[in-house]
Amino acid sequence: MIEFLHTISRIIEDLPSVTMTLLGGFGKSIEIFLITLVLSLPLGLVITFGSMSKIKPIKWLFKTFVWIIRGTPLMLQIIVVFYGPGLLWDANALPRLTAVLIAFVINYSAYFSEIYRAGIESIPQGQYEAGQVLGMTKTQVFFKIVLFQVIKRIVPPMGNEIITLVKDTSLARIIAVEEIIMVAQRYISAKALIWPLFYSGAFYLLFCGILTLLFGYIEKKLNYYRG
Amino acid sequence: MAILEIKNLKKSFGKVEVLKDVSFEMNEGEVVSIIGSSGSGKTTFLRCINFLETADSGKIVCDGDVIFDGKSVKKMNAKEIREKQMKFGFVFQQFNLFPQYDVLTNVTLAPKLLAKERPDFKKNKAAIYAEIEAKALDLLSQAGLSDKINNYPCQLSGGQQQRVAIVRALALEPKIMLFDEPTSALDPELTNEVLKIIKFLADDDMTMIIVTHEMQFAKNISDRIVFMDKGVVAETGTPEEIFGNPKTERLQHFLSNTKL
Ligand SMILES: Nc1ncnc2c1ncn2[C@@H]1O[C@H](COP(=O)(O)OP(=O)(O)O)[C@@H](O)[C@H]1O
Ligand SMILES: [Mg+2]
């Protein structure tokens, strides 16, 4: 009992400094998250158009790309981007964070592109035709009719994928980028403390909780109509 | 002079010849119903008229203007096709309203987008939009939808949705209205409210082609009936001739399998 109280009081004592240190690591996690999101959301759309192209070679090129990216672990992709150029061409290694970001953006673009594609293909042909017979141009049909319906349909799967991205940022430590898990792990070797690692989960939980609320709100806003 | 003249229209999908040399003529203000069993090419015929499909060969003249000529090598660009499409209003079997917009916006969306191409748009934007809205409200009230203008399509019955779709097409003042089985997706008790509007348009001398399985309605409303079978116009005549005295065996067979 005394032992337990002693441990608790040690934890409380260390809590402020550990929190600050972990927050620093989590800042890096959020940085990876935000940059990946901002770059891969539009890049995903480019891949979508590529994989829906009427020109067969382009279509298959993009489809193969998506297959490779989705068919291999993100962890491996990070390693390949970081060590690959050096092994293959004797090139200088990229800065660690840059390598992580490249791997993440490529990976998440591929996943997003598939969500976009499913959304676009789920819009009935009749919506396009209705716009067409009313004299709308292709651009007007896409922006005034189709796009909004696509967004409504992809919000739930996008929310899911984006929350996965938050947690995937922990993979960055495979090439020693100091995100929160890596920072927390250091307490084990340096001070024989395991609880900071457990505590790091709270940061993810809180952040994902906020995202969940945000996506719930967007979904509700878009739910003013069915279909 | 015929407002719509179609000569030797042909259309295949791959190896399947869906329209085999269809010729057709109609005058302004005429109401023509197209009947025929499923798969006979009725929908494809309507879709070729307003360029949802491009026919393989033949000629379509609308209002003295050659809108399609299979012989001319020149491919029409999107803008030209759009202009020709605008001569027609098209009503789909499945309504195809825009779910994210309320009833009024469904009707005004296209006219407002088109208005942007008017040279005086920038100067008179407010007045032009007000005029478009007033006209939409007027048409909606004629269709008995005044209390639904702020509802979304998902809040309407199928019959109401189809009435909105008809109003939406009319708002662009087409020369000719094309209806592809406008009541086939509706419960029987809802078909009448849609048929009543089409009847109202007929009394107002709207030029219309109606593909329908409602034989009684076709008989009452049409000036002329076209019977299509396996991609050809197998017989055509007044409702009295078609229903009272069918000449071809195919039509006799079709009518004996269809309840009046
Ligand atoms: N886009 C298409 N691709 C291939 N075949 C089609 C297409 N549209 C229609 N068809 C075929 O053309 C034939 C006629 O169809 P349709 O014009 O819809 O007939 P109807 O409206 O009289 O029932 C059918 O056999 C149908 O399967
Ligand atoms: Mg049909």
Coordinates of C-alpha atoms and ligand atoms in Angstrom, one line a residue:
Chain A
M1 CA 0.0 0.0 0.0
I2 CA 2.7 2.4 0.9
E3 CA 4.6 1.3 -2.2
F4 CA 1.5 2.1 -4.3
L5 CA 1.0 5.6 -2.8
H6 CA 4.7 6.2 -3.3
T7 CA 4.4 5.4 -7.0
I8 CA 1.3 7.6 -7.4
S9 CA 3.0 10.5 -5.8
R10 CA 6.1 10.0 -8.0
I11 CA 3.8 10.0 -11.1
I12 CA 2.0 13.1 -10.0
E13 CA 5.3 14.8 -9.4
D14 CA 6.6 13.9 -12.9
L15 CA 3.3 14.5 -14.6
P16 CA 3.8 18.2 -15.6
S17 CA 7.3 17.6 -17.1
V18 CA 6.2 14.3 -18.8
T19 CA 3.1 16.0 -20.2
M20 CA 5.2 18.8 -21.7
T21 CA 7.7 16.4 -23.2
L22 CA 5.0 14.2 -24.7
L23 CA 3.2 17.3 -26.0
G24 CA 6.4 18.1 -27.8
G25 CA 6.3 14.7 -29.4
F26 CA 2.6 14.9 -30.2
G27 CA 3.3 18.2 -31.9
K28 CA 5.5 16.3 -34.4
S29 CA 2.7 13.7 -34.8
I30 CA 0.2 16.5 -35.6
E31 CA 2.6 18.0 -38.0
I32 CA 2.9 14.8 -39.9
F33 CA -0.9 14.4 -39.8
L34 CA -1.7 17.9 -41.0
I35 CA 0.9 18.0 -43.8
T36 CA -0.1 14.6 -45.0
L37 CA -3.8 15.6 -45.0
V38 CA -3.4 18.8 -46.8
L39 CA -1.2 17.3 -49.6
S40 CA -2.9 13.9 -50.0
L41 CA -6.5 15.2 -50.2
P42 CA -6.0 16.9 -53.6
L43 CA -3.4 14.4 -54.8
G44 CA -5.9 11.6 -54.1
L45 CA -8.3 13.3 -56.6
V46 CA -5.6 13.4 -59.3
I47 CA -5.1 9.6 -58.7
T48 CA -8.9 9.1 -58.9
F49 CA -9.1 10.8 -62.3
G50 CA -6.1 8.8 -63.4
S51 CA -7.6 5.5 -62.4
M52 CA -10.9 6.4 -64.0
S53 CA -9.3 7.5 -67.2
K54 CA -10.7 6.3 -70.5
I55 CA -7.2 5.9 -71.8
K56 CA -6.4 2.3 -70.9
P57 CA -2.6 2.6 -70.3
I58 CA -3.1 5.5 -67.9
K59 CA -5.8 3.8 -66.1
W60 CA -3.8 0.6 -65.6
L61 CA -0.7 2.6 -64.5
F62 CA -2.7 4.3 -61.8
K63 CA -4.5 1.1 -60.8
T64 CA -1.1 -0.7 -60.5
F65 CA 0.2 2.1 -58.4
V66 CA -2.8 2.0 -56.0
W67 CA -2.4 -1.8 -55.8
I68 CA 1.2 -1.6 -54.8
I69 CA 0.7 1.2 -52.2
R70 CA -2.3 -0.5 -50.7
G71 CA -0.8 -3.9 -50.9
T72 CA 2.3 -3.2 -48.9
P73 CA 2.8 -2.0 -45.3
L74 CA 3.2 1.7 -44.8
M75 CA 6.1 0.9 -42.4
L76 CA 7.9 -0.7 -45.3
Q77 CA 7.2 2.2 -47.6
I78 CA 8.7 4.6 -45.1
I79 CA 11.9 2.5 -45.0
V80 CA 12.1 2.3 -48.8
V81 CA 11.7 6.1 -49.2
F82 CA 14.4 6.7 -46.6
Y83 CA 17.0 4.1 -47.4
G84 CA 16.0 3.2 -51.0
P85 CA 17.6 6.1 -52.9
G86 CA 20.9 5.6 -51.0
L87 CA 21.0 1.9 -51.8
L88 CA 20.0 2.2 -55.4
W89 CA 21.8 5.3 -56.6
D90 CA 24.2 6.1 -53.8
A91 CA 22.1 9.3 -53.3
N92 CA 22.2 11.2 -50.1
A93 CA 19.4 10.1 -47.7
L94 CA 16.5 12.5 -47.4
P95 CA 15.9 14.3 -44.2
R96 CA 14.0 11.9 -41.9
L97 CA 10.8 14.0 -41.7
T98 CA 10.7 14.6 -45.4
A99 CA 11.0 10.8 -46.1
V100 CA 8.2 10.2 -43.7
L101 CA 6.0 12.8 -45.3
I102 CA 6.6 11.5 -48.8
A103 CA 5.7 8.0 -47.8
F104 CA 2.6 9.2 -45.9
V105 CA 1.4 11.4 -48.7
I106 CA 1.8 8.7 -51.3
N107 CA 0.1 6.1 -49.1
Y108 CA -2.8 8.2 -48.1
S109 CA -3.4 9.6 -51.6
A110 CA -3.9 6.1 -52.8
Y111 CA -6.4 5.3 -50.0
F112 CA -8.3 8.6 -50.5
S113 CA -8.4 8.1 -54.3
E114 CA -10.3 4.9 -53.8
I115 CA -12.8 6.5 -51.5
Y116 CA -13.3 9.3 -54.0
R117 CA -13.7 6.9 -56.8
A118 CA -16.3 4.8 -55.0
G119 CA -18.1 8.1 -54.2
I120 CA -18.1 9.3 -57.8
E121 CA -19.1 6.0 -59.2
S122 CA -22.0 5.8 -56.8
I123 CA -23.7 8.8 -58.3
P124 CA -26.4 7.5 -60.7
Q125 CA -26.0 8.2 -64.4
G126 CA -29.4 9.9 -64.3
Q127 CA -28.0 12.8 -62.3
Y128 CA -25.5 13.6 -65.1
E129 CA -28.2 13.1 -67.8
A130 CA -30.7 15.3 -66.0
G131 CA -28.1 18.1 -65.8
Q132 CA -27.2 17.5 -69.5
V133 CA -30.8 17.7 -70.8
L134 CA -31.3 20.9 -68.8
G135 CA -28.5 22.5 -70.8
M136 CA -25.7 22.4 -68.2
T137 CA -22.1 22.1 -69.3
K138 CA -20.0 19.1 -68.0
T139 CA -18.3 21.5 -65.6
Q140 CA -21.6 22.8 -64.2
V141 CA -22.9 19.3 -63.8
F142 CA -19.8 18.2 -61.8
F143 CA -19.7 21.3 -59.6
K144 CA -23.4 22.1 -59.2
I145 CA -24.8 18.6 -59.0
V146 CA -22.4 15.8 -58.6
L147 CA -19.7 17.1 -56.3
F148 CA -21.9 17.8 -53.3
Q149 CA -23.5 14.4 -53.5
V150 CA -20.1 12.8 -53.6
I151 CA -19.0 14.7 -50.6
K152 CA -22.0 13.7 -48.6
R153 CA -21.4 10.1 -49.5
I154 CA -17.7 10.0 -48.7
V155 CA -17.7 11.9 -45.3
P156 CA -18.1 8.7 -43.2
P157 CA -15.3 6.7 -44.9
M158 CA -13.1 9.7 -45.1
G159 CA -13.6 10.3 -41.3
N160 CA -12.6 6.7 -40.7
E161 CA -9.4 7.0 -42.9
I162 CA -8.4 10.3 -41.4
I163 CA -8.7 8.9 -37.8
T164 CA -6.5 6.0 -38.9
L165 CA -4.0 8.6 -40.2
V166 CA -3.7 10.1 -36.7
K167 CA -2.6 6.8 -35.3
D168 CA -0.4 5.8 -38.3
T169 CA 1.8 8.8 -37.5
S170 CA 3.4 6.6 -34.8
L171 CA 5.1 4.6 -37.6
A172 CA 7.4 7.6 -38.2
R173 CA 9.6 6.3 -35.3
I174 CA 10.8 3.5 -37.5
I175 CA 13.3 6.0 -39.0
A176 CA 13.7 7.8 -35.7
V177 CA 11.4 10.8 -36.2
E178 CA 10.6 11.9 -32.8
E179 CA 6.9 11.6 -32.6
I180 CA 5.1 11.0 -29.3
I181 CA 5.5 7.2 -29.1
M182 CA 9.3 7.5 -29.6
V183 CA 9.5 10.3 -27.0
A184 CA 7.5 8.2 -24.5
Q185 CA 9.6 5.1 -25.1
R186 CA 12.7 7.0 -24.2
Y187 CA 11.4 7.1 -20.6
I188 CA 11.7 3.4 -20.4
S189 CA 15.4 3.3 -21.2
A190 CA 16.3 6.5 -19.6
K191 CA 14.3 6.4 -16.4
A192 CA 12.7 3.0 -16.3
L193 CA 9.3 4.5 -16.5
I194 CA 6.6 2.7 -18.5
W195 CA 3.6 4.8 -17.6
P196 CA 4.5 7.7 -20.0
L197 CA 4.0 5.3 -22.9
F198 CA 0.6 4.4 -21.6
Y199 CA -0.2 8.0 -21.0
S200 CA 0.6 8.9 -24.7
G201 CA -2.5 7.0 -25.6
A202 CA -4.6 9.8 -24.0
F203 CA -3.2 12.3 -26.5
Y204 CA -4.4 10.2 -29.4
L205 CA -7.7 9.5 -27.7
L206 CA -8.4 13.2 -27.1
F207 CA -7.4 14.2 -30.6
C208 CA -9.4 11.4 -32.3
G209 CA -12.3 12.3 -30.0
I210 CA -12.3 15.9 -31.4
L211 CA -12.1 14.6 -35.0
T212 CA -15.0 12.2 -34.3
L213 CA -17.2 15.0 -33.0
L214 CA -16.2 17.2 -36.0
F215 CA -17.1 14.5 -38.5
G216 CA -20.3 13.7 -36.7
Y217 CA -21.2 17.4 -37.0
I218 CA -20.4 17.5 -40.7
E219 CA -22.4 14.3 -41.3
K220 CA -25.4 15.8 -39.5
K221 CA -25.2 19.0 -41.4
L222 CA -25.2 17.1 -44.7
N223 CA -28.0 14.9 -43.6
Y224 CA -30.7 17.4 -44.4
Y225 CA -31.7 15.3 -47.4
R226 CA -31.7 11.6 -48.1
G227 CA -30.1 10.0 -51.1
Chain B
M1 CA -44.4 22.3 -91.9
A2 CA -43.3 19.5 -89.6
I3 CA -41.7 20.7 -86.5
L4 CA -39.8 17.4 -86.1
E5 CA -38.7 15.3 -89.0
I6 CA -36.7 12.1 -88.5
K7 CA -35.4 10.1 -91.5
N8 CA -33.9 6.7 -91.5
L9 CA -32.6 6.8 -88.0
K10 CA -30.3 3.9 -87.1
K11 CA -28.6 3.0 -83.8
S12 CA -26.7 0.0 -82.6
F13 CA -25.1 -0.9 -79.3
G14 CA -22.2 -3.1 -80.3
K15 CA -23.6 -5.8 -82.5
V16 CA -27.2 -5.2 -81.4
E17 CA -29.2 -3.1 -83.8
V18 CA -31.7 -1.3 -81.6
L19 CA -33.1 1.2 -84.1
K20 CA -33.4 -0.1 -87.6
D21 CA -34.3 2.7 -89.9
V22 CA -36.9 4.7 -88.0
S23 CA -38.7 7.6 -89.8
F24 CA -41.1 9.9 -88.1
E25 CA -42.7 13.2 -88.5
M26 CA -44.8 15.5 -86.3
N27 CA -46.4 18.9 -86.5
E28 CA -46.4 21.7 -84.0
G29 CA -48.9 21.2 -81.2
E30 CA -49.2 17.5 -82.0
V31 CA -49.2 14.9 -79.2
V32 CA -47.7 11.5 -80.3
S33 CA -47.6 8.5 -78.0
I34 CA -45.2 5.7 -78.6
I35 CA -46.3 2.3 -77.5
G36 CA -44.6 -1.1 -77.9
S37 CA -43.2 -3.9 -75.8
S38 CA -40.2 -3.5 -73.6
G39 CA -36.9 -3.6 -75.5
S40 CA -38.4 -2.4 -78.7
G41 CA -36.2 0.7 -78.8
K42 CA -38.6 3.4 -77.5
T43 CA -36.2 4.8 -75.0
T44 CA -33.3 4.7 -77.4
F45 CA -35.4 6.6 -79.9
L46 CA -36.2 9.4 -77.5
R47 CA -32.6 9.5 -76.3
C48 CA -31.3 9.8 -79.9
I49 CA -33.6 12.7 -80.6
N50 CA -32.1 14.8 -77.8
F51 CA -28.5 13.6 -78.0
L52 CA -28.4 11.5 -74.8
E53 CA -27.3 9.0 -77.4
T54 CA -25.8 9.7 -80.8
A55 CA -27.5 7.9 -83.6
D56 CA -25.3 6.1 -86.1
S57 CA -27.0 7.4 -89.2
G58 CA -30.1 9.2 -90.4
K59 CA -31.2 12.8 -90.2
I60 CA -33.2 14.8 -87.6
V61 CA -34.6 18.2 -88.5
C62 CA -36.3 20.2 -85.8
D63 CA -38.0 23.5 -86.5
G64 CA -36.3 23.8 -89.9
D65 CA -32.9 23.3 -88.4
V66 CA -30.9 20.1 -89.2
I67 CA -29.9 19.0 -85.7
F68 CA -28.4 15.7 -86.7
D69 CA -27.1 14.4 -89.9
G70 CA -25.3 11.0 -89.9
K71 CA -23.7 11.9 -93.3
S72 CA -22.0 15.0 -92.2
V73 CA -18.5 14.2 -91.1
K74 CA -18.2 17.2 -88.9
K75 CA -18.5 16.2 -85.2
M76 CA -20.5 18.6 -83.2
N77 CA -18.8 20.2 -80.2
A78 CA -20.3 20.2 -76.8
K79 CA -21.7 23.7 -77.1
E80 CA -23.5 22.9 -80.4
I81 CA -25.0 19.7 -78.9
R82 CA -26.2 21.7 -75.9
E83 CA -27.9 24.2 -78.0
K84 CA -29.8 21.5 -79.9
Q85 CA -30.6 19.7 -76.8
M86 CA -32.3 22.8 -75.5
K87 CA -35.0 22.5 -78.1
F88 CA -36.3 19.5 -76.1
G89 CA -37.5 19.0 -72.6
F90 CA -36.9 15.5 -71.3
V91 CA -38.8 13.7 -68.5
F92 CA -37.2 10.6 -67.2
Q93 CA -38.9 7.5 -65.8
Q94 CA -36.9 7.9 -62.6
F95 CA -37.5 11.7 -62.2
N96 CA -33.8 12.3 -61.6
L97 CA -34.4 15.4 -59.4
F98 CA -31.3 16.8 -57.7
P99 CA -31.6 15.6 -54.1
Q100 CA -29.6 18.3 -52.4
Y101 CA -31.7 21.1 -53.7
D102 CA -35.2 22.1 -52.7
V103 CA -38.1 22.0 -55.2
L104 CA -37.8 25.7 -56.2
T105 CA -34.0 25.4 -56.7
N106 CA -34.4 22.2 -58.8
V107 CA -36.5 24.2 -61.2
T108 CA -34.5 27.5 -61.2
L109 CA -30.9 26.0 -61.2
A110 CA -30.6 25.5 -64.9
P111 CA -32.4 28.7 -66.0
K112 CA -30.2 30.7 -63.7
L113 CA -27.0 29.0 -65.0
L114 CA -28.1 29.7 -68.6
A115 CA -28.9 33.3 -67.7
K116 CA -25.3 33.9 -67.0
E117 CA -24.6 33.6 -70.7
R118 CA -26.9 36.5 -71.5
P119 CA -25.1 39.6 -72.5
D120 CA -27.1 41.8 -70.1
F121 CA -26.6 39.4 -67.2
K122 CA -24.2 41.5 -65.2
K123 CA -26.3 44.6 -65.4
N124 CA -29.7 43.0 -64.7
K125 CA -28.8 40.0 -62.6
A126 CA -31.3 40.7 -59.8
A127 CA -34.2 41.3 -62.2
I128 CA -33.3 38.3 -64.4
Y129 CA -33.2 36.0 -61.3
A130 CA -36.5 37.5 -60.0
E131 CA -38.1 36.8 -63.3
I132 CA -36.8 33.2 -63.4
E133 CA -38.1 32.6 -59.9
A134 CA -41.5 34.2 -60.6
K135 CA -41.9 32.0 -63.6
A136 CA -40.9 28.9 -61.6
L137 CA -43.4 29.7 -58.9
D138 CA -46.1 30.2 -61.4
L139 CA -45.4 26.8 -63.1
L140 CA -45.2 25.1 -59.7
S141 CA -48.5 26.5 -58.7
Q142 CA -50.1 25.3 -61.9
A143 CA -48.7 21.9 -61.1
G144 CA -50.3 22.1 -57.6
L145 CA -46.9 22.3 -55.9
S146 CA -47.1 25.7 -54.3
D147 CA -46.9 24.3 -50.8
K148 CA -43.9 22.2 -51.6
I149 CA -41.4 24.8 -53.0
N150 CA -39.1 24.5 -50.0
N151 CA -39.3 20.8 -49.6
Y152 CA -36.5 18.4 -50.7
P153 CA -37.2 15.7 -53.3
C154 CA -36.9 13.0 -50.6
Q155 CA -39.8 14.6 -48.8
L156 CA -42.1 14.2 -51.8
S157 CA -44.2 11.3 -53.1
G158 CA -43.2 9.9 -56.5
G159 CA -46.0 11.7 -58.2
Q160 CA -45.0 15.0 -56.7
Q161 CA -41.4 14.4 -57.7
Q162 CA -42.4 13.7 -61.3
R163 CA -44.5 16.8 -61.4
V164 CA -41.5 18.8 -60.2
A165 CA -39.4 17.1 -62.9
I166 CA -42.0 18.1 -65.6
V167 CA -42.0 21.7 -64.3
R168 CA -38.2 21.7 -64.3
A169 CA -38.2 20.8 -68.0
L170 CA -40.9 23.3 -68.8
A171 CA -39.1 26.2 -67.1
L172 CA -36.6 26.2 -70.0
E173 CA -39.4 26.7 -72.6
P174 CA -38.6 23.7 -74.8
K175 CA -40.2 23.4 -78.2
I176 CA -40.9 19.8 -77.8
M177 CA -41.4 17.7 -74.6
L178 CA -40.2 14.1 -74.5
F179 CA -41.6 11.8 -71.9
D180 CA -40.0 8.4 -71.3
E181 CA -42.6 6.3 -69.4
P182 CA -43.3 9.2 -67.0
T183 CA -45.6 7.1 -64.8
S184 CA -43.9 3.7 -64.9
A185 CA -42.1 4.2 -61.6
L186 CA -45.2 5.3 -59.8
D187 CA -47.8 3.5 -57.7
P188 CA -51.1 3.3 -59.6
E189 CA -52.8 5.8 -57.4
L190 CA -50.1 8.4 -58.1
T191 CA -50.1 8.1 -61.9
N192 CA -53.3 10.2 -62.4
E193 CA -51.8 13.4 -60.9
V194 CA -48.9 13.2 -63.4
L195 CA -51.2 12.3 -66.3
K196 CA -53.4 15.2 -65.5
I197 CA -50.5 17.6 -66.0
I198 CA -49.6 16.1 -69.3
K199 CA -53.2 16.4 -70.3
F200 CA -53.1 20.0 -69.3
L201 CA -50.0 20.6 -71.5
A202 CA -51.7 18.8 -74.4
D203 CA -54.8 21.1 -74.0
D204 CA -52.3 24.0 -74.0
D205 CA -51.0 22.8 -77.4
M206 CA -47.6 21.7 -76.2
T207 CA -45.8 19.5 -78.8
M208 CA -45.1 16.2 -77.1
I209 CA -43.8 12.7 -77.6
I210 CA -44.9 10.3 -74.9
V211 CA -43.6 6.8 -74.4
T212 CA -46.1 5.1 -72.3
H213 CA -47.7 1.9 -71.2
E214 CA -50.9 3.7 -70.1
M215 CA -53.0 2.6 -73.1
Q216 CA -56.2 4.4 -72.0
F217 CA -54.3 7.6 -71.5
A218 CA -52.5 7.3 -74.8
K219 CA -55.8 6.7 -76.5
N220 CA -57.4 9.8 -74.9
I221 CA -54.6 12.3 -75.2
S222 CA -52.9 11.5 -78.5
D223 CA -53.4 12.9 -81.9
R224 CA -51.4 10.0 -83.2
I225 CA -50.0 6.7 -81.9
V226 CA -46.7 5.1 -83.0
F227 CA -46.3 1.4 -82.4
M228 CA -42.7 0.4 -82.2
D229 CA -41.6 -3.2 -82.5
K230 CA -38.0 -4.6 -82.6
G231 CA -36.5 -1.3 -83.6
V232 CA -38.9 -0.3 -86.3
V233 CA -42.1 1.7 -86.5
A234 CA -44.4 -1.2 -87.2
E235 CA -47.6 0.8 -87.4
T236 CA -48.8 4.4 -86.9
G237 CA -52.2 6.0 -87.0
T238 CA -54.9 7.8 -85.0
P239 CA -55.9 6.3 -81.7
E240 CA -59.1 5.0 -83.4
E241 CA -57.1 3.3 -86.1
I242 CA -54.5 1.8 -83.7
F243 CA -56.8 0.6 -81.0
G244 CA -60.0 0.1 -83.1
N245 CA -58.5 -1.4 -86.2
P246 CA -54.9 -2.6 -85.8
K247 CA -53.7 -3.8 -89.2
T248 CA -50.4 -5.6 -88.5
E249 CA -50.4 -8.9 -86.7
R250 CA -47.6 -7.6 -84.4
L251 CA -49.8 -4.8 -83.1
Q252 CA -52.8 -7.1 -82.8
H253 CA -50.7 -9.4 -80.8
F254 CA -49.3 -6.6 -78.6
L255 CA -52.7 -5.2 -77.9
S256 CA -54.2 -8.5 -77.0
N257 CA -51.5 -8.8 -74.3
T258 CA -52.1 -5.3 -73.0
K259 CA -55.0 -4.3 -70.9
L260 CA -56.8 -1.1 -72.1
Ligands
LIG1 N1 -26.6 1.8 -73.5 C1 -26.9 0.6 -74.0 N2 -26.0 -0.3 -74.2 C2 -26.3 -1.5 -74.7 N3 -27.6 -1.9 -75.0 C3 -28.6 -1.0 -74.8 C4 -28.3 0.3 -74.3 N4 -29.5 0.9 -74.2 C5 -30.4 0.1 -74.6 N5 -29.9 -1.1 -75.0 C6 -30.6 -2.2 -75.6 O1 -31.4 -1.7 -76.6 C7 -32.7 -2.4 -76.7 C8 -33.8 -1.4 -76.7 O2 -33.8 -0.7 -75.4 P1 -34.8 0.5 -75.1 O3 -34.6 1.5 -76.1 O4 -34.5 0.8 -73.7 O5 -36.2 -0.2 -75.3 P2 -37.6 0.2 -74.6 O6 -37.5 1.6 -74.1 O7 -38.6 0.1 -75.8 O8 -37.9 -0.8 -73.6 C9 -32.7 -3.3 -75.5 O9 -32.4 -4.6 -76.0 C10 -31.6 -2.8 -74.6 O10 -31.0 -3.9 -73.9
MG2 MG -37.8 2.3 -72.1

